[in-house]
Amino acid sequence: MDALLAVLGAAALLLLLLTARLLLARRNSSPRTAPLSLLVVAGSGGHTTEILRLLSSLSQSYSPRHYIFADSDKMSEDKIRTFEQKRAETFSNSQFTLNRIPRCREVCQSWSSSVLTTLYSILYSFPLTFRLKPDLILCNGPGTCVPVCISALLLEILALKKVIIVYVESICRVETLSLSGKILYYFSDYFIVQWPALKEKYPKSVYLGRIV
């Protein structure tokens, strides 16, 4: 079991290290030695658990880590604080921030009204993303990631900054993508799936096996 977890952790590490290399290679300026700023979108329940498993394999090179989650999501906040407190035992200079945005869609909310709440969430997210100016965004499917990633795309459209978006579809998605995945499949720089059936349906995706 420990060997399996080690392999999975190595895969997660390889994923983001590769992304960071590609990000730096795209830049015309000389290589920098400073850490890469990482924005992590957390979601309630399993989404946050999966994303923290990925983060546990990353070195301190990904710092600071800026967490974004829905303003009504108390569970994610508690999990992140516990994770970062444990991480600080290994990395004494560990840096992170907690940031909240309005939830795009509540459970049982109508689709028509969710359009308005999503637009509001995007308007709220853009100044936050502009202020944080991350190098990388890592997300795995909660609805909160859609306005955040759209805000990052707006930064690029306005020539303010290019932000690399890495989307990792949840392990529970075996044959179909989540709604967030269906949207961000077309906009993410790297779209990772964990089941071969999804790779067959979505050729742009990258299949690395189970990584969480």
Coordinates of C-alpha atoms in Angstrom, one line a residue:
M1 CA 0.0 0.0 0.0
D2 CA 2.8 2.4 0.9
A3 CA 4.6 1.6 -2.4
L4 CA 1.4 2.4 -4.3
L5 CA 0.9 5.7 -2.5
A6 CA 4.5 6.5 -3.3
V7 CA 3.9 5.9 -7.0
L8 CA 0.8 8.0 -7.0
G9 CA 2.6 10.8 -5.2
A10 CA 5.4 10.7 -7.7
A11 CA 2.8 11.0 -10.6
A12 CA 1.3 14.0 -9.0
L13 CA 4.7 15.6 -8.5
L14 CA 5.7 14.9 -12.1
L15 CA 2.4 16.4 -13.3
L16 CA 3.0 19.8 -11.8
L17 CA 6.8 19.8 -12.3
L18 CA 6.2 19.3 -15.9
T19 CA 3.7 22.0 -16.1
A20 CA 6.0 24.4 -14.3
R21 CA 8.8 23.7 -16.8
L22 CA 6.5 24.3 -19.7
L23 CA 5.3 27.5 -18.1
L24 CA 8.8 28.8 -17.7
A25 CA 9.9 27.7 -21.2
R26 CA 7.1 29.9 -22.7
R27 CA 8.5 33.0 -21.2
N28 CA 10.9 35.1 -23.1
S29 CA 12.7 36.4 -20.0
S30 CA 15.6 34.5 -18.5
P31 CA 14.8 31.6 -16.1
R32 CA 14.0 32.6 -12.5
T33 CA 14.8 30.8 -9.4
A34 CA 11.8 32.1 -7.4
P35 CA 9.0 29.7 -6.4
L36 CA 5.9 29.3 -8.5
S37 CA 2.8 30.9 -7.1
L38 CA 0.1 28.2 -7.1
L39 CA -3.7 28.9 -6.9
V40 CA -5.7 25.9 -5.7
V41 CA -9.5 25.7 -6.0
A42 CA -11.0 23.7 -3.3
G43 CA -14.5 22.2 -3.2
S44 CA -16.6 20.7 -0.4
G45 CA -16.2 17.0 0.4
G46 CA -14.3 14.8 -1.9
H47 CA -12.9 17.5 -4.1
T48 CA -10.9 19.1 -1.3
T49 CA -9.7 15.7 -0.1
E50 CA -8.4 14.8 -3.6
I51 CA -6.7 18.1 -4.2
L52 CA -4.9 18.0 -0.9
R53 CA -3.6 14.5 -1.8
L54 CA -2.1 16.0 -4.9
L55 CA -0.6 18.9 -3.0
S56 CA 1.0 16.6 -0.4
S57 CA 3.4 15.4 -3.1
L58 CA 4.6 18.9 -4.0
S59 CA 7.8 20.5 -2.9
Q60 CA 8.1 24.0 -1.3
S61 CA 8.9 25.3 -4.9
Y62 CA 5.1 25.8 -5.2
S63 CA 4.7 28.7 -2.9
P64 CA 2.8 30.6 -1.8
R65 CA -0.3 28.5 -2.2
H66 CA -3.5 30.5 -2.6
Y67 CA -6.6 28.5 -1.8
I68 CA -10.0 29.6 -3.1
F69 CA -13.3 28.1 -2.0
A70 CA -16.9 29.0 -1.7
D71 CA -17.8 31.4 1.1
S72 CA -20.3 28.9 2.6
D73 CA -17.8 26.0 2.5
K74 CA -16.5 25.7 6.1
M75 CA -15.4 22.0 5.6
S76 CA -12.7 22.9 3.1
E77 CA -11.3 25.7 5.2
D78 CA -10.9 23.3 8.2
K79 CA -9.2 20.6 6.0
I80 CA -6.9 23.1 4.4
R81 CA -5.8 24.6 7.8
T82 CA -5.1 21.1 9.1
F83 CA -3.1 20.2 6.0
E84 CA -1.0 23.4 6.1
Q85 CA -0.3 23.0 9.8
K86 CA 1.0 19.6 9.2
R87 CA 3.0 20.8 6.2
A88 CA 4.6 23.5 8.3
E89 CA 6.2 20.8 10.4
T90 CA 8.3 19.9 7.4
F91 CA 8.6 23.3 5.7
S92 CA 9.0 26.0 8.3
N93 CA 8.6 28.8 5.8
S94 CA 5.4 27.4 4.3
Q95 CA 3.2 30.2 3.0
F96 CA -0.5 30.1 2.1
T97 CA -3.6 32.2 2.0
L98 CA -7.3 31.5 2.3
N99 CA -9.7 33.3 -0.1
R100 CA -13.5 33.0 -0.4
I101 CA -15.7 33.8 -3.3
P102 CA -19.5 33.6 -3.7
R103 CA -20.8 30.1 -4.6
C104 CA -21.8 29.7 -8.2
R105 CA -24.7 27.4 -7.6
E106 CA -26.3 26.1 -4.5
V107 CA -27.8 22.6 -4.3
C108 CA -31.2 22.4 -6.0
Q109 CA -30.8 26.0 -7.4
S110 CA -32.5 26.4 -10.7
W111 CA -30.2 26.6 -13.8
S112 CA -31.7 29.9 -14.9
S113 CA -30.9 31.6 -11.6
S114 CA -27.4 30.0 -11.4
V115 CA -26.4 31.9 -14.6
L116 CA -26.7 35.2 -12.6
T117 CA -25.0 33.8 -9.5
T118 CA -22.1 32.5 -11.7
L119 CA -21.7 35.9 -13.4
Y120 CA -21.6 37.5 -9.9
S121 CA -19.0 35.0 -8.9
I122 CA -16.9 35.8 -11.9
L123 CA -17.1 39.5 -11.2
Y124 CA -16.0 38.8 -7.6
S125 CA -13.2 36.5 -8.7
F126 CA -11.5 38.7 -11.3
P127 CA -10.1 41.3 -8.9
L128 CA -9.0 38.6 -6.6
T129 CA -7.2 36.7 -9.3
F130 CA -5.7 39.9 -10.6
R131 CA -4.3 40.7 -7.1
L132 CA -2.9 37.2 -6.5
K133 CA -1.5 36.8 -10.1
P134 CA -0.7 33.1 -9.8
D135 CA 1.6 31.2 -12.2
L136 CA -0.5 28.1 -12.0
I137 CA -4.1 27.2 -11.2
L138 CA -4.8 23.6 -10.0
C139 CA -8.4 22.5 -9.8
N140 CA -10.4 19.2 -9.9
G141 CA -14.0 19.9 -10.6
P142 CA -15.9 21.9 -8.0
G143 CA -18.2 24.6 -9.5
T144 CA -16.1 27.3 -7.8
C145 CA -13.2 26.6 -10.3
V146 CA -15.2 27.8 -13.3
P147 CA -15.3 31.6 -12.4
V148 CA -11.7 31.4 -11.1
C149 CA -10.5 29.9 -14.4
I150 CA -12.5 32.3 -16.5
S151 CA -10.9 35.2 -14.5
A152 CA -7.5 33.8 -15.3
L153 CA -8.4 33.7 -19.0
L154 CA -9.5 37.3 -18.8
L155 CA -6.1 38.2 -17.4
E156 CA -4.5 36.7 -20.5
I157 CA -7.0 38.3 -22.9
L158 CA -6.2 41.7 -21.3
A159 CA -2.5 40.9 -21.7
L160 CA -2.0 41.2 -17.9
K161 CA -0.6 37.7 -17.3
K162 CA -0.6 34.2 -18.7
V163 CA -1.8 31.8 -16.1
I164 CA -1.4 28.0 -16.7
I165 CA -4.6 26.1 -15.9
V166 CA -4.2 22.5 -14.9
Y167 CA -7.5 20.6 -14.5
V168 CA -7.5 17.2 -12.9
E169 CA -10.9 15.5 -13.3
S170 CA -12.1 13.7 -10.1
I171 CA -11.4 10.0 -9.7
C172 CA -15.1 9.4 -9.4
R173 CA -15.7 10.5 -13.0
V174 CA -15.2 7.2 -14.9
E175 CA -17.1 7.6 -18.1
T176 CA -18.5 11.2 -18.2
L177 CA -17.0 14.5 -17.2
S178 CA -18.4 16.7 -14.5
L179 CA -20.1 19.9 -15.6
S180 CA -17.0 21.9 -14.7
G181 CA -14.9 19.5 -16.7
K182 CA -17.1 19.9 -19.8
I183 CA -16.7 23.6 -19.6
L184 CA -13.0 23.8 -18.8
Y185 CA -12.0 21.0 -21.2
Y186 CA -11.9 23.7 -23.9
F187 CA -10.0 26.3 -21.9
S188 CA -7.5 24.5 -19.7
D189 CA -3.9 24.2 -20.7
Y190 CA -3.6 20.6 -19.4
F191 CA -6.7 18.5 -18.8
I192 CA -5.9 15.3 -16.8
V193 CA -8.3 12.3 -16.6
Q194 CA -7.9 9.2 -14.4
W195 CA -9.8 6.7 -16.4
P196 CA -9.0 5.4 -20.0
A197 CA -12.6 5.7 -21.0
L198 CA -12.5 9.4 -20.7
K199 CA -9.3 9.7 -22.7
E200 CA -11.0 7.9 -25.5
K201 CA -13.9 10.3 -25.5
Y202 CA -11.9 13.4 -24.9
P203 CA -8.7 13.2 -27.0
K204 CA -7.2 16.5 -25.8
S205 CA -7.0 15.0 -22.3
V206 CA -4.0 13.4 -20.7
Y207 CA -4.3 10.0 -19.1
L208 CA -1.9 9.3 -16.3
G209 CA -3.8 6.6 -14.5
R210 CA -5.0 7.1 -10.9
I211 CA -3.0 9.9 -9.3
V212 CA -5.1 10.5 -6.1

